[in-house]
PDB file of C-alpha atoms in Angstrom:
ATOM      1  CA  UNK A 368    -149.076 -38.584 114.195  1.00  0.00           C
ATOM      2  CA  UNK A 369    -148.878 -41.139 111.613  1.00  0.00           C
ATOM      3  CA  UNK A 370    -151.788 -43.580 110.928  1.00  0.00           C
ATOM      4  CA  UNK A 371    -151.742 -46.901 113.079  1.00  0.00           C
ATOM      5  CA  UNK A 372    -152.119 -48.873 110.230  1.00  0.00           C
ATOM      6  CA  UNK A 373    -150.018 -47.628 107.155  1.00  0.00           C
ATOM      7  CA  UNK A 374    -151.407 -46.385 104.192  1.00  0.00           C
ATOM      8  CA  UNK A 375    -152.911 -48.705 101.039  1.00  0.00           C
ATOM      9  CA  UNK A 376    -152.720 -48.232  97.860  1.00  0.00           C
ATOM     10  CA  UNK A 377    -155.763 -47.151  95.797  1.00  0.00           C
ATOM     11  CA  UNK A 378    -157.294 -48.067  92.471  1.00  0.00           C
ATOM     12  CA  UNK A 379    -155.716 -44.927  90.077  1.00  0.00           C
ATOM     13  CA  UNK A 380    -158.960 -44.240  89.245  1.00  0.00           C
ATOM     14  CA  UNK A 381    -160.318 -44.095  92.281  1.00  0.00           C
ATOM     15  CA  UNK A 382    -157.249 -42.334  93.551  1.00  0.00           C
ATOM     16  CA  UNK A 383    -157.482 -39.680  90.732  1.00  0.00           C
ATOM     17  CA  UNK A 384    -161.280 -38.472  91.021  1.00  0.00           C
ATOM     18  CA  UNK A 385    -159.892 -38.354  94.983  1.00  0.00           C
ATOM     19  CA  UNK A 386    -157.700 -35.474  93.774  1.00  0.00           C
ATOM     20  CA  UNK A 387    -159.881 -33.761  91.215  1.00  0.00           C
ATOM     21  CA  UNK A 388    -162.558 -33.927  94.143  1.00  0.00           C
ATOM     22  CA  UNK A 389    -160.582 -32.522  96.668  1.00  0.00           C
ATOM     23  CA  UNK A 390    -157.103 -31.695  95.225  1.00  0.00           C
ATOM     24  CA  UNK A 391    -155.466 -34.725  97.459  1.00  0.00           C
ATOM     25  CA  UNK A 392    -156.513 -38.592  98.268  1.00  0.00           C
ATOM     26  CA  UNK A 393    -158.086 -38.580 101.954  1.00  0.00           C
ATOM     27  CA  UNK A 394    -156.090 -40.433 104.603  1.00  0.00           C
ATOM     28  CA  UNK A 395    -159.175 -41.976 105.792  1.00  0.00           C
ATOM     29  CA  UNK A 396    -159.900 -43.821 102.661  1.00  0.00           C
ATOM     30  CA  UNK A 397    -156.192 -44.837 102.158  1.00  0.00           C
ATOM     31  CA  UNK A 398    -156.610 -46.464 106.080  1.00  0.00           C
ATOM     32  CA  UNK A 399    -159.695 -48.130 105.003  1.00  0.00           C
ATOM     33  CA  UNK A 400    -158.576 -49.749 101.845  1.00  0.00           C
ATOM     34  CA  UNK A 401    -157.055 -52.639 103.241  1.00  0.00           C
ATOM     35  CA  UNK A 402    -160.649 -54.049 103.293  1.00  0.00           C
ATOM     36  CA  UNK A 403    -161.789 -52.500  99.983  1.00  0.00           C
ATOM     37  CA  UNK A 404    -165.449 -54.242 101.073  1.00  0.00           C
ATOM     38  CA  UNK A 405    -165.558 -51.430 104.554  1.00  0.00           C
ATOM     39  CA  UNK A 406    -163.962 -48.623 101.903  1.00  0.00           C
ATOM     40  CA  UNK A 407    -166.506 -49.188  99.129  1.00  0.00           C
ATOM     41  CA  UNK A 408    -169.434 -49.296 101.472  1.00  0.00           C
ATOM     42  CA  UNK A 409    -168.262 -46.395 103.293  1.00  0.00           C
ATOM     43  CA  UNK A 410    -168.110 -44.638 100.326  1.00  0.00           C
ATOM     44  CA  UNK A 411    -171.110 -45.650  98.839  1.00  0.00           C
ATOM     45  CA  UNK A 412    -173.016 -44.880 102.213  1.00  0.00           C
ATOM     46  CA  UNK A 413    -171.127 -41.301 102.334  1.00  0.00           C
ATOM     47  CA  UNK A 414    -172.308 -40.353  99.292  1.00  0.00           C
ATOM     48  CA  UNK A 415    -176.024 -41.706  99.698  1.00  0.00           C
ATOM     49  CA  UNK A 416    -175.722 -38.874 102.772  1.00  0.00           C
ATOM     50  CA  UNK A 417    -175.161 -35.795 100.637  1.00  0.00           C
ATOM     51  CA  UNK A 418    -178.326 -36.950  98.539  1.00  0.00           C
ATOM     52  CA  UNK A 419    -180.403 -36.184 102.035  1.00  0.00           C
ATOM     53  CA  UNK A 420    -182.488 -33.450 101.918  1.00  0.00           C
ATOM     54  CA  UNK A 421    -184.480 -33.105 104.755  1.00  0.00           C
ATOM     55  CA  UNK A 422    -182.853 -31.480 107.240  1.00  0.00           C
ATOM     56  CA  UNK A 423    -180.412 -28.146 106.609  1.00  0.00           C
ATOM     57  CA  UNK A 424    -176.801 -28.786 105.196  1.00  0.00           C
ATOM     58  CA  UNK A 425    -175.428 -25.849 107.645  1.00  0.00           C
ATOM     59  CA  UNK A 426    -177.270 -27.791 110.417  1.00  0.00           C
ATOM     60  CA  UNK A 427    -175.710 -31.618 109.694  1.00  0.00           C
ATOM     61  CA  UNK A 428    -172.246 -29.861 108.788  1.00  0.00           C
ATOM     62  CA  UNK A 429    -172.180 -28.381 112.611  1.00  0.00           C
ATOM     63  CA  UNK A 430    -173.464 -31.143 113.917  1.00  0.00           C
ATOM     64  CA  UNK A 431    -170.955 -33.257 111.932  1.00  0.00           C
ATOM     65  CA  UNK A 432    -168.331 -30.446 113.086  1.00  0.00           C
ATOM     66  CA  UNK A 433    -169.017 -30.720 116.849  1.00  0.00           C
ATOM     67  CA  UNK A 434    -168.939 -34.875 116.938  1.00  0.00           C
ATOM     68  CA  UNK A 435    -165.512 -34.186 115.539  1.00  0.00           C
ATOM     69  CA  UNK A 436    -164.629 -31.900 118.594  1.00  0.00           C
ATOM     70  CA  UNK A 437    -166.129 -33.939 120.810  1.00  0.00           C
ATOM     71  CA  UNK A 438    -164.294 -37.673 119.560  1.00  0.00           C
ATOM     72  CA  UNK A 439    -161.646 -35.888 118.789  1.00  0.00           C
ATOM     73  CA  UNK A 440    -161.260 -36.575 115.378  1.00  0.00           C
ATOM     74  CA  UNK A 441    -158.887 -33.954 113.747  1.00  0.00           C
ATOM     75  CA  UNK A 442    -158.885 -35.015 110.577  1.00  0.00           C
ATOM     76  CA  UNK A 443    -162.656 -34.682 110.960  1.00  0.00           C
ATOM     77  CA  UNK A 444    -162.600 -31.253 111.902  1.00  0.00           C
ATOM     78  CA  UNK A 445    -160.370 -30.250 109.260  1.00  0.00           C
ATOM     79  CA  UNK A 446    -162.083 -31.298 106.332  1.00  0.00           C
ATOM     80  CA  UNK A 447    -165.316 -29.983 107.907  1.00  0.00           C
ATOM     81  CA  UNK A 448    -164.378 -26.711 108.189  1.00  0.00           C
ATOM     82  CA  UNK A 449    -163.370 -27.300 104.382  1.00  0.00           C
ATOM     83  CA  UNK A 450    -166.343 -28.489 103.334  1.00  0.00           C
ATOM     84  CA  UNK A 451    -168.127 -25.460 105.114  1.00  0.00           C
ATOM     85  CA  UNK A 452    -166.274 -23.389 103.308  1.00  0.00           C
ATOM     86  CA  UNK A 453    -167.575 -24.709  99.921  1.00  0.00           C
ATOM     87  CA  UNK A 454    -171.170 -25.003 100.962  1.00  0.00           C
ATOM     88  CA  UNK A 455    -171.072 -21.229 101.660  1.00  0.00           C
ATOM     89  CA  UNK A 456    -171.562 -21.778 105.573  1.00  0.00           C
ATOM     90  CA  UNK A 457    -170.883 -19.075 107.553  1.00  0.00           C
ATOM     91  CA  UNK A 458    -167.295 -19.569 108.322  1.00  0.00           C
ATOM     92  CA  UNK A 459    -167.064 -17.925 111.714  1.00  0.00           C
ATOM     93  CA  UNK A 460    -169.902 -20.375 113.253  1.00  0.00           C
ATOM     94  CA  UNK A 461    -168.285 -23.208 111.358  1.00  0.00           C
ATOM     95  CA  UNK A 462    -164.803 -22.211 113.241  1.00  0.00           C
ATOM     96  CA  UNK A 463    -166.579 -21.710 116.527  1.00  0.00           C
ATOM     97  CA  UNK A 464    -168.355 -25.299 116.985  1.00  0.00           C
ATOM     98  CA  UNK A 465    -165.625 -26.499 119.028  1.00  0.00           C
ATOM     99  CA  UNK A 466    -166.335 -24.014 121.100  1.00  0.00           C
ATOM    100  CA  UNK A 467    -169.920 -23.636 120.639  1.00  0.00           C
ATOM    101  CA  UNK A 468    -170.585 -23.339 124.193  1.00  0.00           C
ATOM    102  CA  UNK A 469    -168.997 -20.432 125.105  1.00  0.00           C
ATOM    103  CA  UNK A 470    -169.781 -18.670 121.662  1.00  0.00           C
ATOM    104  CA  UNK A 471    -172.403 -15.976 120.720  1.00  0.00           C
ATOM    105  CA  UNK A 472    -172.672 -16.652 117.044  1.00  0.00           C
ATOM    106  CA  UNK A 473    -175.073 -19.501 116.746  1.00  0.00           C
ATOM    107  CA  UNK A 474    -178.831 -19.340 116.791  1.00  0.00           C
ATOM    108  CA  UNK A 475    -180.834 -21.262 118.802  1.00  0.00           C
ATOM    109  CA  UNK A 476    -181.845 -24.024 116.694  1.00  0.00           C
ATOM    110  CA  UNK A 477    -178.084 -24.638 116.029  1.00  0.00           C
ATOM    111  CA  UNK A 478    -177.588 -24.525 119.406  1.00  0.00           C
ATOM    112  CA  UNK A 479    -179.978 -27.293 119.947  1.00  0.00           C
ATOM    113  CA  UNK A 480    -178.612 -29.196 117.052  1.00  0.00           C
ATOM    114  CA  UNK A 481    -174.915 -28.906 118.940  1.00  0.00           C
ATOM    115  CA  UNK A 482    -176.247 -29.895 122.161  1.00  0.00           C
ATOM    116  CA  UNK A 483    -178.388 -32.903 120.029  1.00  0.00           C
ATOM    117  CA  UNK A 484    -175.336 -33.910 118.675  1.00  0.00           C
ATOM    118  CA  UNK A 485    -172.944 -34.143 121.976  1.00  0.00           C
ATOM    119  CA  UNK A 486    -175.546 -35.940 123.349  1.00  0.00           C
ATOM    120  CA  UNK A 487    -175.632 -38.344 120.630  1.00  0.00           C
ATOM    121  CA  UNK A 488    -172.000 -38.673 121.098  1.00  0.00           C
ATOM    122  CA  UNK A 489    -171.618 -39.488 124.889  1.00  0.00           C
ATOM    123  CA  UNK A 490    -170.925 -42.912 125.822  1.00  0.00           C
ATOM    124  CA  UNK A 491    -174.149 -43.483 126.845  1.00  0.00           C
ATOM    125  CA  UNK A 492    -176.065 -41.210 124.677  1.00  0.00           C
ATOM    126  CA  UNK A 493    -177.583 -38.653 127.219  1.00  0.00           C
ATOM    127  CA  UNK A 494    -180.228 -37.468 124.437  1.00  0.00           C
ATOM    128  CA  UNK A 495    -183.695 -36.372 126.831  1.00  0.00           C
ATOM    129  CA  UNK A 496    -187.293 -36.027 125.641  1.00  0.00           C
ATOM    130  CA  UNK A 497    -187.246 -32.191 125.905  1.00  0.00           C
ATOM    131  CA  UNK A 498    -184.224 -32.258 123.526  1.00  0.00           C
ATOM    132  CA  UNK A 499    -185.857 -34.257 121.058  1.00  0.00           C
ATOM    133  CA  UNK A 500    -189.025 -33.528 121.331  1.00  0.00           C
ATOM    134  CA  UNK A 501    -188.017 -29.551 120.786  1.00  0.00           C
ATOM    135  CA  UNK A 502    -185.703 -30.322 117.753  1.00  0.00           C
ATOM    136  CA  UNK A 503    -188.742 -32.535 116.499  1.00  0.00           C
ATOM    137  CA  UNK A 504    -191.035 -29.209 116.700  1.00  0.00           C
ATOM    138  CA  UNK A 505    -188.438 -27.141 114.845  1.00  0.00           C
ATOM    139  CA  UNK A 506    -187.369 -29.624 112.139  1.00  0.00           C
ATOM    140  CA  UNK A 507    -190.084 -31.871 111.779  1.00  0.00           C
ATOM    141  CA  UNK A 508    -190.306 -35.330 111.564  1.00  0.00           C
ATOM    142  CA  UNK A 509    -188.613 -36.424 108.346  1.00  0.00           C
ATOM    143  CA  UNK A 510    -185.641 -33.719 108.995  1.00  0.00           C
ATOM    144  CA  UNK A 511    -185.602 -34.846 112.915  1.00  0.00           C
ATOM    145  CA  UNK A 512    -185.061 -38.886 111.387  1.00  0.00           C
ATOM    146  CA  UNK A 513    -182.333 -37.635 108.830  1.00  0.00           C
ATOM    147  CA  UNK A 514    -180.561 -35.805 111.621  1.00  0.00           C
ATOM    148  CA  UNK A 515    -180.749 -38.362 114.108  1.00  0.00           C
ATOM    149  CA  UNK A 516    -179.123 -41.058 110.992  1.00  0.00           C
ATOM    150  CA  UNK A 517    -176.359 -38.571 110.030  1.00  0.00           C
ATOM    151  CA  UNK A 518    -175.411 -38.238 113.681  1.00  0.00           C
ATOM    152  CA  UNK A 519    -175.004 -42.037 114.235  1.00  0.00           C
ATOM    153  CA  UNK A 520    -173.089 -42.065 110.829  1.00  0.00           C
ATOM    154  CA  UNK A 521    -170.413 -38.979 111.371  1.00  0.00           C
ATOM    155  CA  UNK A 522    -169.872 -41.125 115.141  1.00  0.00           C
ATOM    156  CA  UNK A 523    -168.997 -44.147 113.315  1.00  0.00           C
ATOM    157  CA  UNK A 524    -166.731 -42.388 110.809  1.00  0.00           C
ATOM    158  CA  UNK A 525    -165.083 -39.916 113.401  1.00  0.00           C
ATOM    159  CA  UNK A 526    -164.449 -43.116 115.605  1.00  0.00           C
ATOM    160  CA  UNK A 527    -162.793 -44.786 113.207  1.00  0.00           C
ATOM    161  CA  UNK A 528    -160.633 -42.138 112.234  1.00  0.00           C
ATOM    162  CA  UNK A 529    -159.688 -41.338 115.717  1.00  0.00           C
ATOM    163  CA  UNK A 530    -159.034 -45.492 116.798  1.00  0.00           C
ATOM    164  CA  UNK A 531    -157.337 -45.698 113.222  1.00  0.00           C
ATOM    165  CA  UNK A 532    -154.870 -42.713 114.269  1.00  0.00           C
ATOM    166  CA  UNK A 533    -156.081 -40.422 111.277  1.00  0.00           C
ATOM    167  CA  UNK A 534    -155.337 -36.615 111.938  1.00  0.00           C
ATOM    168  CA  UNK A 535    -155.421 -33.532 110.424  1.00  0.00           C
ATOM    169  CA  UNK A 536    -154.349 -33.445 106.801  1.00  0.00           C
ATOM    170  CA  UNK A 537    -154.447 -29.452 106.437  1.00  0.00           C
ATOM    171  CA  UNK A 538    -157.293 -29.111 104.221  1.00  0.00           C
ATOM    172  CA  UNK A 539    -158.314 -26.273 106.213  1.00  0.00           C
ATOM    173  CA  UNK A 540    -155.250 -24.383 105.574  1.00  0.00           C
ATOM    174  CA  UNK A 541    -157.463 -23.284 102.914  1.00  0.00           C
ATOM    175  CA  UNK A 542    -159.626 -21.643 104.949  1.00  0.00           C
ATOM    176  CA  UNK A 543    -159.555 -17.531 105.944  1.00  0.00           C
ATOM    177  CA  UNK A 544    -160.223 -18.360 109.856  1.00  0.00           C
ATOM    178  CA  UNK A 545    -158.656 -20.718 111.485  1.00  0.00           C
ATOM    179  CA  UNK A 546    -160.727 -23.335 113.395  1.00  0.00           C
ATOM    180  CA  UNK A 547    -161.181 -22.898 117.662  1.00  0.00           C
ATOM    181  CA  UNK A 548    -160.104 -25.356 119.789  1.00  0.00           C
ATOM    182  CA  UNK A 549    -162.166 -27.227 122.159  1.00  0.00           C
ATOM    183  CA  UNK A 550    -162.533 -25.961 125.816  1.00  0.00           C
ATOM    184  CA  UNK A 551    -160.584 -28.456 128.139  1.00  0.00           C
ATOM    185  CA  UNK A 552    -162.149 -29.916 131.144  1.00  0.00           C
ATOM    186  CA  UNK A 553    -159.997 -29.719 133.772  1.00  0.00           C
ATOM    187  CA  UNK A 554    -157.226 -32.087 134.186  1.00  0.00           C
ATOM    188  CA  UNK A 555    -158.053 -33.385 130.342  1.00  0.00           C
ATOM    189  CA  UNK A 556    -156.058 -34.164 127.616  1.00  0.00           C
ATOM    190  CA  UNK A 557    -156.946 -31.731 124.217  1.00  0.00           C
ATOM    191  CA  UNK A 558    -160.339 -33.175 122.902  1.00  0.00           C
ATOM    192  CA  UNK A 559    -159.421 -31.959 119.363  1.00  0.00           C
TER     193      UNK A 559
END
């Protein structure tokens, strides 16, 4: 599937520290650029994110992973499981998230963290006090906030990838496992 809205073109230098960053210019960004005031901010606010340190980077990468799955963002999912890679994530959780569910790999803090972040997701948010307030006695406050914020963030960005028609751009090719699919409800289109 091709974007909705084709392609713009980017600054070179912008487009070049794209490809020494990641060895090719995101879709996403390219989408985006026709309002270089949404790109820049989204950018800017992106990369305030990786400066949080409060709560795990394997937890907010899973989380990140499973509002992917759940939006069905593709392209979302694919540089995730990218990223995991370079973070030194455990690749076999990181490929299981879609599927987190039915899977025996995850603890069960990331568990809770998965379930956090579905709930997060769902139009409305179906987030309880015992899910909160037992992520809050794990994490702590400060990680619990920073959680929470990264959440709301990776829902706006997978969103807009989704409405924007952004898929998969095979940076998880990659990758040594490939990534599991989402379960299907019944009667459902493919979530990811």
């Amino acid at each position: 599937m091709a974007p909705r809205v084709p392609k713009a073109e980017l600054p070179v230098e912008l487009s070049e520290n794209l490809v020494k960053q990641l060895g090719e210019v995101p879709e996403p960004i390219e989408v985006v650029w026709h309002s270089p005031k949404v790109a820049t901010s989204n950018l800017e606010f992106s990369a305030k994110l990786g400066e949080w340190d409060a709560a795990d980077a394997g937890l907010k990468s899973f989380a990140h992973m499973a509002v992917a799955a759940q939006v069905g963002c593709s392209w979302c999912l694919d540089v995730g499981y990218f990223q995991a890679q370079h973070q030194d994530l455990d690749l076999t959780k990181a490929s299981q998230v879609p599927r987190w569910r039915e899977s025996e790999v995850f603890t069960p803090l990331e568990r809770d963290v998965l379930e956090y972040a579905e709930a997060m997701t769902n139009t409305p948010p179906t987030v309880t006090d015992e899910l909160y307030a037992g992520l809050l006695g794990q994490l702590g406050p400060a990680a619990m906030v920073e959680l929470t914020a990264y959440i709301a963030f990776v829902n706006m960005a997978t969103r807009n990838n989704a409405a924007n028609g952004v898929t998969s751009q095979g940076f998880s090719a990659a990758c040594e496992i490939p990534l599991a699919t989402r379960p299907e409800p019944s009667g459902a289109a493919p979530a990811a």
